[in-house]
Structure formats: structure tokens, C-alpha cells
């Protein structure tokens, strides 16, 4: 299983989000359920109706971030295309 490292500058907080996602995570993120929590390999995720996703790092869930799903998917697609080369 491939893991993809993404780094995103979160506009609202001005902080950097760095995370690792798997192929299975990418599938979940391309068709998420709004308003319900779902599990990713390293995160518990929740998608809001306004297109923002909250990610809480497992297992403690103490470290979390909120960003737009579009930003995350764009960064993941970029990471996938880089790994393909």
C-alpha cells in the first residue's frame, strides 16, 4: 500500500498541516459522507455541509485541523501524480 505525504498551508489558522494518507484514504475522500464521522488510516474525519473537513489524528485525537476538502483532495492528487513518476 502506498502512502502519500501532503503539506498544506491552512488559510484560516496560518499553520501548516502535514499528513500521510493511503490509497484507501483517497477513495474515502473522493466520496465522503457529509455530516458523519468516518475513519481514515491515521485520522478520524468529519465533513461539514460547507465543504470543510476536520481531521483528528489517531489514536489520541488531541491533534486536529480543519481545512477545505477541495484543498486536501488537490494536495493528494498532486502527491499521487508525483509518486507515479
JSON list of C-alpha atoms in Angstrom, two decimals:
[
{"chain": "A", "resi": 1, "resn": "UNK", "atom": "CA", "xyz": [0.00, 0.00, 0.00]},
{"chain": "A", "resi": 2, "resn": "UNK", "atom": "CA", "xyz": [1.33, 3.40, -0.95]},
{"chain": "A", "resi": 3, "resn": "UNK", "atom": "CA", "xyz": [1.33, 6.31, 1.46]},
{"chain": "A", "resi": 4, "resn": "UNK", "atom": "CA", "xyz": [1.17, 9.90, 0.28]},
{"chain": "A", "resi": 5, "resn": "UNK", "atom": "CA", "xyz": [2.62, 12.79, 2.22]},
{"chain": "A", "resi": 6, "resn": "UNK", "atom": "CA", "xyz": [0.79, 16.10, 1.88]},
{"chain": "A", "resi": 7, "resn": "UNK", "atom": "CA", "xyz": [1.66, 19.53, 3.21]},
{"chain": "A", "resi": 8, "resn": "UNK", "atom": "CA", "xyz": [-0.99, 22.24, 3.13]},
{"chain": "A", "resi": 9, "resn": "UNK", "atom": "CA", "xyz": [-0.98, 25.79, 4.42]},
{"chain": "A", "resi": 10, "resn": "UNK", "atom": "CA", "xyz": [-4.30, 26.24, 6.23]},
{"chain": "A", "resi": 11, "resn": "UNK", "atom": "CA", "xyz": [-5.50, 29.75, 5.42]},
{"chain": "A", "resi": 12, "resn": "UNK", "atom": "CA", "xyz": [-7.75, 30.21, 8.46]},
{"chain": "A", "resi": 13, "resn": "UNK", "atom": "CA", "xyz": [-5.07, 29.40, 11.04]},
{"chain": "A", "resi": 14, "resn": "UNK", "atom": "CA", "xyz": [-1.93, 30.21, 9.08]},
{"chain": "A", "resi": 15, "resn": "UNK", "atom": "CA", "xyz": [-0.47, 26.87, 10.20]},
{"chain": "A", "resi": 16, "resn": "UNK", "atom": "CA", "xyz": [0.95, 24.07, 8.10]},
{"chain": "A", "resi": 17, "resn": "UNK", "atom": "CA", "xyz": [-0.84, 20.73, 8.01]},
{"chain": "A", "resi": 18, "resn": "UNK", "atom": "CA", "xyz": [1.35, 17.75, 7.23]},
{"chain": "A", "resi": 19, "resn": "UNK", "atom": "CA", "xyz": [-0.28, 14.35, 6.94]},
{"chain": "A", "resi": 20, "resn": "UNK", "atom": "CA", "xyz": [0.12, 10.89, 5.48]},
{"chain": "A", "resi": 21, "resn": "UNK", "atom": "CA", "xyz": [-2.71, 9.24, 3.59]},
{"chain": "A", "resi": 22, "resn": "UNK", "atom": "CA", "xyz": [-3.13, 5.84, 1.93]},
{"chain": "A", "resi": 23, "resn": "UNK", "atom": "CA", "xyz": [-4.76, 4.76, -1.32]},
{"chain": "A", "resi": 24, "resn": "UNK", "atom": "CA", "xyz": [-7.79, 3.63, 0.68]},
{"chain": "A", "resi": 25, "resn": "UNK", "atom": "CA", "xyz": [-7.99, 7.06, 2.33]},
{"chain": "A", "resi": 26, "resn": "UNK", "atom": "CA", "xyz": [-8.03, 8.70, -1.10]},
{"chain": "A", "resi": 27, "resn": "UNK", "atom": "CA", "xyz": [-11.02, 6.57, -2.12]},
{"chain": "A", "resi": 28, "resn": "UNK", "atom": "CA", "xyz": [-12.92, 7.63, 1.03]},
{"chain": "A", "resi": 29, "resn": "UNK", "atom": "CA", "xyz": [-12.05, 11.30, 0.50]},
{"chain": "A", "resi": 30, "resn": "UNK", "atom": "CA", "xyz": [-13.30, 11.30, -3.10]},
{"chain": "A", "resi": 31, "resn": "UNK", "atom": "CA", "xyz": [-16.80, 10.26, -1.97]},
{"chain": "A", "resi": 32, "resn": "UNK", "atom": "CA", "xyz": [-17.22, 11.23, 1.69]},
{"chain": "A", "resi": 33, "resn": "UNK", "atom": "CA", "xyz": [-20.46, 11.36, 3.66]},
{"chain": "A", "resi": 34, "resn": "UNK", "atom": "CA", "xyz": [-21.42, 14.83, 4.81]},
{"chain": "A", "resi": 35, "resn": "UNK", "atom": "CA", "xyz": [-22.34, 15.18, 8.45]},
{"chain": "A", "resi": 36, "resn": "UNK", "atom": "CA", "xyz": [-21.00, 11.80, 9.59]},
{"chain": "A", "resi": 37, "resn": "UNK", "atom": "CA", "xyz": [-17.64, 10.88, 11.03]},
{"chain": "A", "resi": 38, "resn": "UNK", "atom": "CA", "xyz": [-15.61, 8.33, 9.10]},
{"chain": "A", "resi": 39, "resn": "UNK", "atom": "CA", "xyz": [-12.32, 6.56, 9.65]},
{"chain": "A", "resi": 40, "resn": "UNK", "atom": "CA", "xyz": [-9.17, 7.03, 7.65]},
{"chain": "A", "resi": 41, "resn": "UNK", "atom": "CA", "xyz": [-5.96, 5.13, 8.33]},
{"chain": "A", "resi": 42, "resn": "UNK", "atom": "CA", "xyz": [-4.42, 7.80, 10.58]},
{"chain": "A", "resi": 43, "resn": "UNK", "atom": "CA", "xyz": [-7.38, 10.10, 11.23]},
{"chain": "A", "resi": 44, "resn": "UNK", "atom": "CA", "xyz": [-10.99, 10.33, 12.27]},
{"chain": "A", "resi": 45, "resn": "UNK", "atom": "CA", "xyz": [-12.61, 12.64, 9.72]},
{"chain": "A", "resi": 46, "resn": "UNK", "atom": "CA", "xyz": [-15.80, 14.69, 9.64]},
{"chain": "A", "resi": 47, "resn": "UNK", "atom": "CA", "xyz": [-17.10, 16.57, 6.60]},
{"chain": "A", "resi": 48, "resn": "UNK", "atom": "CA", "xyz": [-19.30, 19.61, 7.17]},
{"chain": "A", "resi": 49, "resn": "UNK", "atom": "CA", "xyz": [-22.03, 20.74, 4.75]},
{"chain": "A", "resi": 50, "resn": "UNK", "atom": "CA", "xyz": [-19.92, 23.77, 3.75]},
{"chain": "A", "resi": 51, "resn": "UNK", "atom": "CA", "xyz": [-17.15, 21.54, 2.36]},
{"chain": "A", "resi": 52, "resn": "UNK", "atom": "CA", "xyz": [-14.72, 21.67, 5.27]},
{"chain": "A", "resi": 53, "resn": "UNK", "atom": "CA", "xyz": [-13.15, 18.55, 6.70]},
{"chain": "A", "resi": 54, "resn": "UNK", "atom": "CA", "xyz": [-11.93, 18.14, 10.25]},
{"chain": "A", "resi": 55, "resn": "UNK", "atom": "CA", "xyz": [-9.16, 15.61, 10.78]},
{"chain": "A", "resi": 56, "resn": "UNK", "atom": "CA", "xyz": [-8.25, 14.32, 14.25]},
{"chain": "A", "resi": 57, "resn": "UNK", "atom": "CA", "xyz": [-5.03, 12.30, 14.38]},
{"chain": "A", "resi": 58, "resn": "UNK", "atom": "CA", "xyz": [-5.40, 8.80, 15.81]},
{"chain": "A", "resi": 59, "resn": "UNK", "atom": "CA", "xyz": [-5.08, 7.36, 18.41]},
{"chain": "A", "resi": 60, "resn": "UNK", "atom": "CA", "xyz": [-5.32, 10.26, 20.88]},
{"chain": "A", "resi": 61, "resn": "UNK", "atom": "CA", "xyz": [-7.45, 12.63, 18.73]},
{"chain": "A", "resi": 62, "resn": "UNK", "atom": "CA", "xyz": [-5.79, 15.55, 20.56]},
{"chain": "A", "resi": 63, "resn": "UNK", "atom": "CA", "xyz": [-4.15, 16.95, 17.43]},
{"chain": "A", "resi": 64, "resn": "UNK", "atom": "CA", "xyz": [-6.66, 18.12, 14.85]},
{"chain": "A", "resi": 65, "resn": "UNK", "atom": "CA", "xyz": [-7.05, 20.51, 11.95]},
{"chain": "A", "resi": 66, "resn": "UNK", "atom": "CA", "xyz": [-9.85, 21.81, 9.76]},
{"chain": "A", "resi": 67, "resn": "UNK", "atom": "CA", "xyz": [-9.41, 22.66, 6.09]},
{"chain": "A", "resi": 68, "resn": "UNK", "atom": "CA", "xyz": [-11.43, 22.51, 2.91]},
{"chain": "A", "resi": 69, "resn": "UNK", "atom": "CA", "xyz": [-11.95, 19.11, 1.35]},
{"chain": "A", "resi": 70, "resn": "UNK", "atom": "CA", "xyz": [-11.06, 20.61, -2.04]},
{"chain": "A", "resi": 71, "resn": "UNK", "atom": "CA", "xyz": [-7.60, 21.66, -0.75]},
{"chain": "A", "resi": 72, "resn": "UNK", "atom": "CA", "xyz": [-6.95, 18.23, 0.70]},
{"chain": "A", "resi": 73, "resn": "UNK", "atom": "CA", "xyz": [-8.03, 16.35, -2.42]},
{"chain": "A", "resi": 74, "resn": "UNK", "atom": "CA", "xyz": [-5.98, 18.69, -4.63]},
{"chain": "A", "resi": 75, "resn": "UNK", "atom": "CA", "xyz": [-2.88, 18.08, -2.48]},
{"chain": "A", "resi": 76, "resn": "UNK", "atom": "CA", "xyz": [-3.47, 14.32, -2.51]},
{"chain": "A", "resi": 77, "resn": "UNK", "atom": "CA", "xyz": [-3.88, 14.24, -6.28]},
{"chain": "A", "resi": 78, "resn": "UNK", "atom": "CA", "xyz": [-0.64, 16.15, -6.63]},
{"chain": "A", "resi": 79, "resn": "UNK", "atom": "CA", "xyz": [1.12, 13.69, -4.29]},
{"chain": "A", "resi": 80, "resn": "UNK", "atom": "CA", "xyz": [-0.26, 10.75, -6.28]},
{"chain": "A", "resi": 81, "resn": "UNK", "atom": "CA", "xyz": [0.91, 12.18, -9.60]},
{"chain": "A", "resi": 82, "resn": "UNK", "atom": "CA", "xyz": [4.40, 12.87, -8.20]},
{"chain": "A", "resi": 83, "resn": "UNK", "atom": "CA", "xyz": [4.68, 9.29, -6.91]},
{"chain": "A", "resi": 84, "resn": "UNK", "atom": "CA", "xyz": [3.69, 7.94, -10.33]},
{"chain": "A", "resi": 85, "resn": "UNK", "atom": "CA", "xyz": [6.80, 9.49, -11.87]}
]
